[in-house]
Short mmCIF file of N, CA, C and O and ligand atoms in Angstrom, two decimals:
data_model
loop_
_atom_site.label_atom_id
_atom_site.label_comp_id
_atom_site.label_asym_id
_atom_site.label_seq_id
_atom_site.Cartn_x
_atom_site.Cartn_y
_atom_site.Cartn_z
N UNK A 1 0.85 -1.19 0.00
CA UNK A 1 0.00 0.00 0.00
C UNK A 1 0.89 1.25 0.00
O UNK A 1 1.86 1.30 0.74
N UNK A 2 0.54 2.22 -0.86
CA UNK A 2 1.40 3.40 -0.91
C UNK A 2 1.12 4.33 0.29
O UNK A 2 0.06 4.29 0.91
N UNK A 3 2.10 5.17 0.59
CA UNK A 3 2.04 6.01 1.79
C UNK A 3 0.88 6.99 1.78
O UNK A 3 0.28 7.28 2.82
N UNK A 4 0.55 7.48 0.58
CA UNK A 4 -0.56 8.44 0.48
C UNK A 4 -1.87 7.77 0.92
O UNK A 4 -2.65 8.34 1.68
N UNK A 5 -2.06 6.54 0.45
CA UNK A 5 -3.27 5.80 0.81
C UNK A 5 -3.28 5.48 2.30
O UNK A 5 -4.31 5.62 2.97
N UNK A 6 -2.13 5.06 2.82
CA UNK A 6 -2.04 4.76 4.26
C UNK A 6 -2.42 6.00 5.05
O UNK A 6 -3.21 5.94 6.00
N UNK A 7 -1.89 7.14 4.64
CA UNK A 7 -2.16 8.39 5.34
C UNK A 7 -3.66 8.71 5.30
O UNK A 7 -4.25 9.11 6.32
N UNK A 8 -4.21 8.50 4.14
CA UNK A 8 -5.64 8.78 3.94
C UNK A 8 -6.51 7.90 4.86
O UNK A 8 -7.43 8.37 5.53
N UNK A 9 -6.19 6.62 4.88
CA UNK A 9 -6.96 5.69 5.71
C UNK A 9 -6.71 5.94 7.20
O UNK A 9 -7.59 5.77 8.02
N UNK A 10 -5.49 6.37 7.51
CA UNK A 10 -5.16 6.68 8.90
C UNK A 10 -6.02 7.84 9.40
O UNK A 10 -6.53 7.82 10.52
N UNK A 11 -6.20 8.83 8.52
CA UNK A 11 -7.05 9.96 8.92
C UNK A 11 -8.49 9.53 9.15
O UNK A 11 -9.14 9.99 10.08
N UNK A 12 -8.96 8.63 8.29
CA UNK A 12 -10.32 8.11 8.46
C UNK A 12 -10.43 7.36 9.78
O UNK A 12 -11.43 7.48 10.50
N UNK A 13 -9.40 6.58 10.10
CA UNK A 13 -9.40 5.83 11.36
C UNK A 13 -9.39 6.76 12.57
O UNK A 13 -10.13 6.55 13.53
N UNK A 14 -8.55 7.80 12.49
CA UNK A 14 -8.46 8.73 13.62
C UNK A 14 -9.78 9.48 13.83
O UNK A 14 -10.19 9.72 14.97
N UNK A 15 -10.41 9.81 12.73
CA UNK A 15 -11.69 10.51 12.81
C UNK A 15 -12.75 9.61 13.48
O UNK A 15 -13.49 10.05 14.36
N UNK A 16 -12.78 8.36 13.03
CA UNK A 16 -13.75 7.43 13.62
C UNK A 16 -13.43 7.18 15.10
O UNK A 16 -14.33 7.07 15.93
N UNK A 17 -12.14 7.08 15.39
CA UNK A 17 -11.69 6.88 16.77
C UNK A 17 -12.26 7.98 17.68
O UNK A 17 -12.87 7.70 18.70
N UNK A 18 -12.08 9.24 17.27
CA UNK A 18 -12.54 10.36 18.09
C UNK A 18 -14.06 10.37 18.22
O UNK A 18 -14.60 10.71 19.27
N UNK A 19 -14.72 10.00 17.13
CA UNK A 19 -16.18 9.97 17.14
C UNK A 19 -16.69 8.90 18.12
O UNK A 19 -17.62 9.14 18.88
N UNK A 20 -16.05 7.74 18.09
CA UNK A 20 -16.44 6.65 18.98
C UNK A 20 -16.19 7.01 20.44
O UNK A 20 -17.02 6.74 21.30
N UNK A 21 -15.05 7.65 20.69
CA UNK A 21 -14.73 8.05 22.07
C UNK A 21 -15.78 9.05 22.56
O UNK A 21 -16.29 8.94 23.69
N UNK A 22 -16.16 10.00 21.71
CA UNK A 22 -17.17 10.99 22.09
C UNK A 22 -18.50 10.30 22.40
O UNK A 22 -19.17 10.64 23.38
N UNK A 23 -18.86 9.33 21.58
CA UNK A 23 -20.12 8.60 21.81
C UNK A 23 -20.06 7.79 23.10
O UNK A 23 -21.03 7.73 23.85
N UNK A 24 -18.92 7.17 23.31
CA UNK A 24 -18.75 6.36 24.52
C UNK A 24 -18.84 7.21 25.79
O UNK A 24 -19.43 6.80 26.78
N UNK A 25 -18.25 8.40 25.71
CA UNK A 25 -18.24 9.28 26.89
C UNK A 25 -19.65 9.66 27.33
O UNK A 25 -19.86 9.98 28.50
N UNK A 26 -20.57 9.64 26.40
CA UNK A 26 -21.96 9.97 26.73
C UNK A 26 -22.59 8.93 27.66
O UNK A 26 -23.41 9.27 28.50
N UNK A 27 -22.22 7.69 27.44
CA UNK A 27 -22.92 6.62 28.15
C UNK A 27 -22.02 5.80 29.07
O UNK A 27 -22.50 4.96 29.81
N UNK A 28 -20.72 6.05 29.00
CA UNK A 28 -19.80 5.23 29.78
C UNK A 28 -18.61 6.05 30.26
O UNK A 28 -18.43 7.20 29.87
N UNK A 29 -17.82 5.42 31.14
CA UNK A 29 -16.58 6.06 31.55
C UNK A 29 -15.44 5.06 31.37
O UNK A 29 -15.66 3.85 31.46
N UNK A 30 -14.22 5.58 31.10
CA UNK A 30 -13.11 4.64 30.89
C UNK A 30 -12.80 3.89 32.17
O UNK A 30 -12.84 4.46 33.25
N UNK A 31 -12.50 2.63 32.03
CA UNK A 31 -12.13 1.78 33.16
C UNK A 31 -10.72 2.16 33.61
O UNK A 31 -9.77 2.02 32.84
N UNK A 32 -10.56 2.65 34.85
CA UNK A 32 -9.21 3.05 35.27
C UNK A 32 -8.27 1.86 35.42
O UNK A 32 -7.05 2.02 35.41
N UNK A 33 -8.84 0.66 35.54
CA UNK A 33 -8.00 -0.53 35.77
C UNK A 33 -7.59 -1.24 34.48
O UNK A 33 -6.63 -1.98 34.46
N UNK A 34 -8.37 -1.01 33.43
CA UNK A 34 -8.07 -1.74 32.19
C UNK A 34 -8.16 -0.81 31.00
O UNK A 34 -9.23 -0.31 30.67
N UNK A 35 -7.02 -0.58 30.37
CA UNK A 35 -6.98 0.33 29.24
C UNK A 35 -7.83 -0.19 28.09
O UNK A 35 -7.78 -1.38 27.77
N UNK A 36 -8.60 0.70 27.49
CA UNK A 36 -9.42 0.30 26.35
C UNK A 36 -10.77 -0.24 26.77
O UNK A 36 -11.62 -0.48 25.93
N UNK A 37 -10.94 -0.46 28.07
CA UNK A 37 -12.22 -0.96 28.55
C UNK A 37 -13.06 0.21 29.04
O UNK A 37 -12.56 1.16 29.62
N UNK A 38 -14.36 0.12 28.77
CA UNK A 38 -15.27 1.16 29.22
C UNK A 38 -16.34 0.55 30.10
O UNK A 38 -16.70 -0.61 29.93
N UNK A 39 -16.83 1.35 31.03
CA UNK A 39 -17.89 0.89 31.92
C UNK A 39 -19.12 1.76 31.69
O UNK A 39 -19.04 2.99 31.81
N UNK A 40 -20.22 1.12 31.35
CA UNK A 40 -21.47 1.87 31.12
C UNK A 40 -21.90 2.55 32.42
O UNK A 40 -21.84 1.95 33.49
N UNK A 41 -22.30 3.81 32.28
CA UNK A 41 -22.76 4.54 33.46
C UNK A 41 -24.21 4.18 33.74
O UNK A 41 -25.02 4.09 32.82
N UNK A 42 -24.51 4.00 34.99
CA UNK A 42 -25.89 3.72 35.34
C UNK A 42 -26.67 5.04 35.30
O UNK A 42 -26.27 6.01 35.91
N UNK A 43 -27.75 5.07 34.51
CA UNK A 43 -28.48 6.34 34.37
C UNK A 43 -29.23 6.69 35.65
O UNK A 43 -29.75 5.80 36.33
N UNK A 44 -29.25 7.96 35.96
CA UNK A 44 -30.05 8.43 37.10
C UNK A 44 -31.05 9.43 36.57
O UNK A 44 -30.70 10.55 36.20
N UNK A 45 -32.28 9.01 36.44
CA UNK A 45 -33.30 9.91 35.93
C UNK A 45 -33.77 10.83 37.04
O UNK A 45 -33.88 10.42 38.20
N UNK A 46 -34.05 12.04 36.65
CA UNK A 46 -34.54 13.04 37.59
C UNK A 46 -35.95 12.67 38.07
O UNK A 46 -36.87 12.58 37.29
N UNK A 47 -36.08 12.44 39.35
CA UNK A 47 -37.38 12.06 39.92
C UNK A 47 -38.43 13.14 39.69
O UNK A 47 -39.60 12.87 39.55
N UNK A 48 -38.00 14.39 39.68
CA UNK A 48 -38.93 15.51 39.49
C UNK A 48 -39.63 15.41 38.14
O UNK A 48 -40.83 15.57 38.03
N UNK A 49 -38.84 15.15 37.11
CA UNK A 49 -39.38 15.06 35.76
C UNK A 49 -40.35 13.90 35.60
O UNK A 49 -41.17 13.89 34.71
N UNK A 50 -40.19 12.95 36.46
CA UNK A 50 -41.04 11.77 36.38
C UNK A 50 -42.14 11.86 37.44
O UNK A 50 -42.52 10.86 38.04
N UNK A 51 -42.60 13.07 37.68
CA UNK A 51 -43.57 13.35 38.73
C UNK A 51 -44.72 12.36 38.81
O UNK A 51 -45.09 11.93 39.89
N UNK A 52 -45.26 12.00 37.64
CA UNK A 52 -46.42 11.10 37.65
C UNK A 52 -46.02 9.65 37.85
O UNK A 52 -46.82 8.79 38.17
N UNK A 53 -44.71 9.39 37.62
CA UNK A 53 -44.20 8.03 37.79
C UNK A 53 -43.97 7.72 39.26
O UNK A 53 -43.57 8.59 40.02
N UNK A 54 -44.19 6.50 39.63
CA UNK A 54 -43.75 6.10 40.96
C UNK A 54 -42.26 5.87 40.89
O UNK A 54 -41.70 5.71 39.80
N UNK A 55 -41.60 5.88 42.01
CA UNK A 55 -40.14 5.73 41.96
C UNK A 55 -39.76 4.34 41.46
O UNK A 55 -38.70 4.14 40.87
N UNK A 56 -40.67 3.39 41.65
CA UNK A 56 -40.42 2.04 41.16
C UNK A 56 -40.41 2.03 39.63
O UNK A 56 -39.58 1.37 39.00
N UNK A 57 -41.33 2.78 39.03
CA UNK A 57 -41.40 2.86 37.56
C UNK A 57 -40.16 3.57 37.02
O UNK A 57 -39.60 3.17 36.01
N UNK A 58 -39.77 4.63 37.70
CA UNK A 58 -38.57 5.35 37.28
C UNK A 58 -37.36 4.41 37.33
O UNK A 58 -36.54 4.39 36.43
N UNK A 59 -37.29 3.64 38.35
CA UNK A 59 -36.20 2.68 38.50
C UNK A 59 -36.21 1.66 37.36
O UNK A 59 -35.16 1.33 36.82
N UNK A 60 -37.40 1.21 37.01
CA UNK A 60 -37.52 0.25 35.91
C UNK A 60 -37.05 0.87 34.60
O UNK A 60 -36.40 0.21 33.79
N UNK A 61 -37.38 2.17 34.41
CA UNK A 61 -36.91 2.88 33.21
C UNK A 61 -35.39 2.98 33.20
O UNK A 61 -34.75 2.87 32.16
N UNK A 62 -34.84 3.21 34.37
CA UNK A 62 -33.38 3.31 34.47
C UNK A 62 -32.71 1.99 34.11
O UNK A 62 -31.70 1.97 33.40
N UNK A 63 -33.29 0.93 34.59
CA UNK A 63 -32.73 -0.40 34.31
C UNK A 63 -32.78 -0.67 32.80
O UNK A 63 -31.81 -1.15 32.21
N UNK A 64 -33.90 -0.31 32.20
CA UNK A 64 -34.05 -0.51 30.76
C UNK A 64 -33.01 0.30 29.99
O UNK A 64 -32.36 -0.20 29.09
N UNK A 65 -32.87 1.56 30.39
CA UNK A 65 -31.89 2.44 29.75
C UNK A 65 -30.47 1.89 29.94
O UNK A 65 -29.65 1.91 29.03
N UNK A 66 -30.21 1.38 31.13
CA UNK A 66 -28.90 0.83 31.44
C UNK A 66 -28.59 -0.36 30.54
O UNK A 66 -27.48 -0.49 30.02
N UNK A 67 -29.58 -1.21 30.32
CA UNK A 67 -29.37 -2.38 29.47
C UNK A 67 -29.07 -1.96 28.03
O UNK A 67 -28.21 -2.55 27.36
N UNK A 68 -29.75 -0.91 27.58
CA UNK A 68 -29.46 -0.40 26.24
C UNK A 68 -28.05 0.17 26.17
O UNK A 68 -27.35 0.01 25.18
N UNK A 69 -27.67 0.85 27.24
CA UNK A 69 -26.32 1.41 27.28
C UNK A 69 -25.26 0.32 27.25
O UNK A 69 -24.24 0.48 26.59
N UNK A 70 -25.51 -0.74 27.99
CA UNK A 70 -24.55 -1.85 28.02
C UNK A 70 -24.30 -2.39 26.62
O UNK A 70 -23.17 -2.65 26.22
N UNK A 71 -25.40 -2.55 25.89
CA UNK A 71 -25.31 -3.07 24.54
C UNK A 71 -24.56 -2.11 23.62
O UNK A 71 -23.66 -2.50 22.89
N UNK A 72 -24.94 -0.83 23.71
CA UNK A 72 -24.28 0.19 22.89
C UNK A 72 -22.81 0.30 23.25
O UNK A 72 -21.94 0.35 22.37
N UNK A 73 -22.54 0.30 24.54
CA UNK A 73 -21.16 0.41 25.03
C UNK A 73 -20.32 -0.75 24.49
O UNK A 73 -19.20 -0.56 24.03
N UNK A 74 -20.90 -1.94 24.50
CA UNK A 74 -20.18 -3.11 24.04
C UNK A 74 -19.80 -3.00 22.56
O UNK A 74 -18.67 -3.27 22.17
N UNK A 75 -20.76 -2.58 21.73
CA UNK A 75 -20.45 -2.54 20.30
C UNK A 75 -19.53 -1.36 19.96
O UNK A 75 -18.64 -1.49 19.12
N UNK A 76 -19.71 -0.22 20.66
CA UNK A 76 -18.80 0.92 20.42
C UNK A 76 -17.39 0.56 20.85
O UNK A 76 -16.41 0.86 20.16
N UNK A 77 -17.29 -0.11 21.99
CA UNK A 77 -15.99 -0.47 22.54
C UNK A 77 -15.24 -1.44 21.62
O UNK A 77 -14.04 -1.30 21.39
N UNK A 78 -15.95 -2.42 21.07
CA UNK A 78 -15.24 -3.40 20.24
C UNK A 78 -14.83 -2.77 18.90
O UNK A 78 -13.77 -3.08 18.36
N UNK A 79 -15.66 -1.83 18.39
CA UNK A 79 -15.27 -1.12 17.17
C UNK A 79 -14.05 -0.24 17.45
O UNK A 79 -13.11 -0.20 16.67
N UNK A 80 -14.09 0.42 18.60
CA UNK A 80 -12.96 1.29 18.98
C UNK A 80 -11.68 0.48 19.10
O UNK A 80 -10.61 0.92 18.67
N UNK A 81 -11.80 -0.70 19.64
CA UNK A 81 -10.64 -1.57 19.81
C UNK A 81 -10.04 -1.96 18.46
O UNK A 81 -8.83 -1.96 18.28
N UNK A 82 -10.90 -2.27 17.49
CA UNK A 82 -10.37 -2.66 16.18
C UNK A 82 -9.73 -1.46 15.48
O UNK A 82 -8.75 -1.61 14.74
N UNK A 83 -10.24 -0.26 15.73
CA UNK A 83 -9.64 0.96 15.18
C UNK A 83 -8.25 1.16 15.80
O UNK A 83 -7.27 1.45 15.12
N UNK A 84 -8.19 1.00 17.13
CA UNK A 84 -6.92 1.17 17.83
C UNK A 84 -5.90 0.17 17.32
O UNK A 84 -4.74 0.51 17.08
N UNK A 85 -6.32 -1.07 17.10
CA UNK A 85 -5.41 -2.09 16.57
C UNK A 85 -4.92 -1.71 15.18
O UNK A 85 -3.74 -1.90 14.87
N UNK A 86 -5.82 -1.19 14.35
CA UNK A 86 -5.42 -0.79 13.00
C UNK A 86 -4.38 0.32 13.06
O UNK A 86 -3.39 0.30 12.32
N UNK A 87 -4.57 1.28 13.96
CA UNK A 87 -3.60 2.37 14.11
C UNK A 87 -2.25 1.83 14.59
O UNK A 87 -1.19 2.30 14.16
N UNK A 88 -2.28 0.82 15.43
CA UNK A 88 -1.04 0.16 15.88
C UNK A 88 -0.33 -0.49 14.70
O UNK A 88 0.89 -0.44 14.59
N UNK A 89 -1.13 -1.13 13.83
CA UNK A 89 -0.53 -1.81 12.68
C UNK A 89 0.10 -0.81 11.71
O UNK A 89 1.10 -1.11 11.08
N UNK A 90 -0.49 0.40 11.62
CA UNK A 90 0.10 1.42 10.77
C UNK A 90 1.50 1.76 11.31
O UNK A 90 2.47 1.81 10.57
N UNK A 91 1.57 1.95 12.63
CA UNK A 91 2.86 2.28 13.25
C UNK A 91 3.85 1.13 13.10
O UNK A 91 5.05 1.35 12.97
N UNK A 92 3.35 -0.09 13.13
CA UNK A 92 4.24 -1.25 13.05
C UNK A 92 4.47 -1.73 11.63
O UNK A 92 5.08 -2.78 11.42
N UNK A 93 3.98 -0.96 10.65
CA UNK A 93 4.16 -1.29 9.24
C UNK A 93 3.58 -2.64 8.82
O UNK A 93 4.09 -3.29 7.91
N UNK A 94 2.54 -3.07 9.50
CA UNK A 94 1.90 -4.31 9.07
C UNK A 94 0.46 -4.01 8.63
O UNK A 94 -0.34 -4.92 8.45
N UNK A 95 0.19 -2.73 8.46
CA UNK A 95 -1.16 -2.31 8.11
C UNK A 95 -1.55 -2.82 6.72
O UNK A 95 -0.75 -2.77 5.79
N UNK A 96 -2.78 -3.28 6.60
CA UNK A 96 -3.28 -3.72 5.29
C UNK A 96 -2.94 -5.16 4.97
O UNK A 96 -3.22 -5.63 3.88
N UNK A 97 -2.31 -5.84 5.94
CA UNK A 97 -2.00 -7.25 5.71
C UNK A 97 -2.98 -8.12 6.47
O UNK A 97 -3.33 -7.81 7.61
N UNK A 98 -3.37 -9.22 5.86
CA UNK A 98 -4.28 -10.15 6.51
C UNK A 98 -3.58 -10.74 7.74
O UNK A 98 -2.42 -11.16 7.67
N UNK A 99 -4.28 -10.76 8.87
CA UNK A 99 -3.69 -11.29 10.10
C UNK A 99 -3.47 -12.79 10.03
O UNK A 99 -2.69 -13.36 10.78
N UNK A 100 -4.15 -13.41 9.10
CA UNK A 100 -4.03 -14.86 8.97
C UNK A 100 -2.93 -15.25 7.98
O UNK A 100 -1.98 -15.95 8.34
N UNK A 101 -3.04 -14.78 6.73
CA UNK A 101 -2.09 -15.24 5.71
C UNK A 101 -1.01 -14.20 5.37
O UNK A 101 -0.13 -14.47 4.56
N UNK A 102 -1.12 -13.01 6.01
CA UNK A 102 -0.14 -11.92 5.81
C UNK A 102 -0.12 -11.36 4.38
O UNK A 102 0.76 -10.59 4.03
N UNK A 103 -1.07 -11.76 3.57
CA UNK A 103 -1.16 -11.18 2.22
C UNK A 103 -1.82 -9.82 2.32
O UNK A 103 -2.57 -9.54 3.24
N UNK A 104 -1.55 -9.00 1.31
CA UNK A 104 -2.14 -7.67 1.30
C UNK A 104 -3.65 -7.75 1.08
O UNK A 104 -4.12 -8.44 0.18
N UNK A 105 -4.39 -7.04 1.90
CA UNK A 105 -5.84 -7.00 1.76
C UNK A 105 -6.17 -6.05 0.61
O UNK A 105 -5.59 -4.97 0.53
N UNK A 106 -7.07 -6.46 -0.31
CA UNK A 106 -7.40 -5.59 -1.45
C UNK A 106 -7.79 -4.18 -0.99
O UNK A 106 -8.49 -4.01 0.01
N UNK A 107 -7.32 -3.19 -1.74
CA UNK A 107 -7.51 -1.79 -1.36
C UNK A 107 -8.98 -1.40 -1.20
O UNK A 107 -9.34 -0.67 -0.29
N UNK A 108 -9.81 -1.91 -2.09
CA UNK A 108 -11.23 -1.54 -1.99
C UNK A 108 -11.85 -2.03 -0.67
O UNK A 108 -12.72 -1.40 -0.11
N UNK A 109 -11.33 -3.15 -0.21
CA UNK A 109 -11.78 -3.68 1.07
C UNK A 109 -11.30 -2.78 2.21
O UNK A 109 -12.05 -2.52 3.17
N UNK A 110 -10.08 -2.32 2.11
CA UNK A 110 -9.54 -1.42 3.13
C UNK A 110 -10.26 -0.08 3.14
O UNK A 110 -10.45 0.53 4.18
N UNK A 111 -10.64 0.36 1.95
CA UNK A 111 -11.37 1.63 1.88
C UNK A 111 -12.76 1.50 2.48
O UNK A 111 -13.26 2.42 3.12
N UNK A 112 -13.37 0.34 2.27
CA UNK A 112 -14.71 0.11 2.82
C UNK A 112 -14.65 0.02 4.35
O UNK A 112 -15.53 0.49 5.04
N UNK A 113 -13.58 -0.59 4.84
CA UNK A 113 -13.38 -0.68 6.29
C UNK A 113 -11.89 -0.56 6.59
O UNK A 113 -11.16 -1.55 6.54
N UNK A 114 -11.44 0.67 6.91
CA UNK A 114 -10.00 0.88 7.14
C UNK A 114 -9.45 0.08 8.32
O UNK A 114 -8.24 0.01 8.50
N UNK A 115 -10.34 -0.52 9.10
CA UNK A 115 -9.87 -1.34 10.23
C UNK A 115 -9.90 -2.83 9.88
O UNK A 115 -9.74 -3.68 10.76
N UNK A 116 -10.10 -3.17 8.62
CA UNK A 116 -10.19 -4.57 8.20
C UNK A 116 -8.94 -5.34 8.62
O UNK A 116 -7.82 -4.84 8.51
N UNK A 117 -9.15 -6.55 9.10
CA UNK A 117 -8.02 -7.34 9.62
C UNK A 117 -7.71 -8.55 8.76
O UNK A 117 -6.64 -9.13 8.87
N UNK A 118 -8.67 -8.94 7.92
CA UNK A 118 -8.47 -10.16 7.14
C UNK A 118 -8.80 -9.94 5.66
O UNK A 118 -9.59 -9.07 5.32
N UNK A 119 -8.19 -10.75 4.82
CA UNK A 119 -8.56 -10.76 3.41
C UNK A 119 -9.92 -11.43 3.28
O UNK A 119 -10.43 -12.01 4.25
N UNK A 120 -10.48 -11.41 2.09
CA UNK A 120 -11.81 -11.99 1.87
C UNK A 120 -11.85 -13.44 2.35
O UNK A 120 -12.77 -13.88 3.03
N UNK A 121 -10.81 -14.15 1.99
CA UNK A 121 -10.75 -15.59 2.25
C UNK A 121 -10.79 -15.91 3.75
O UNK A 121 -11.40 -16.88 4.18
N UNK A 122 -10.12 -15.06 4.54
CA UNK A 122 -10.00 -15.35 5.96
C UNK A 122 -10.93 -14.53 6.84
O UNK A 122 -10.82 -14.58 8.06
N UNK A 123 -11.79 -13.76 6.22
CA UNK A 123 -12.73 -12.98 7.00
C UNK A 123 -13.64 -13.91 7.81
O UNK A 123 -14.25 -14.82 7.26
N UNK A 124 -13.73 -13.69 9.12
CA UNK A 124 -14.58 -14.56 9.96
C UNK A 124 -16.06 -14.46 9.57
O UNK A 124 -16.84 -15.33 9.91
N UNK A 125 -16.41 -13.37 8.87
CA UNK A 125 -17.80 -13.17 8.50
C UNK A 125 -18.22 -14.04 7.31
O UNK A 125 -19.39 -14.24 7.07
N UNK A 126 -17.21 -14.51 6.58
CA UNK A 126 -17.53 -15.32 5.38
C UNK A 126 -17.92 -16.74 5.76
O UNK A 126 -17.33 -17.33 6.61
ZN1 ZN B 1 -5.88 -14.04 4.46
#
């Protein structure tokens, strides 16, 4: 892969990285004990706003919101992790190579997903 393309994809990765971190910060906080891990924040709804709700109902809403956050946090976190890994590979000059067979991943595939880790043949999704 030529340097111009690497640079271009790196910028796309960095942009997505920042976007994911911003989204994660809304619903989670970074785990101080484990780098790259995030902990979903438990929502605290304002009891005043839920005036007609009983506190039990408000609590149930919080639990529901929390479960949604857990799910969102999980998928944002794993995407963020694959972006971080891709940025590491750029620094280590192994970017764009299949993690399985070490062959170069086709450029169109890299453009579609700059964090791609496998060639078509070794993609776990296939
Ligand atoms: Zn491969």
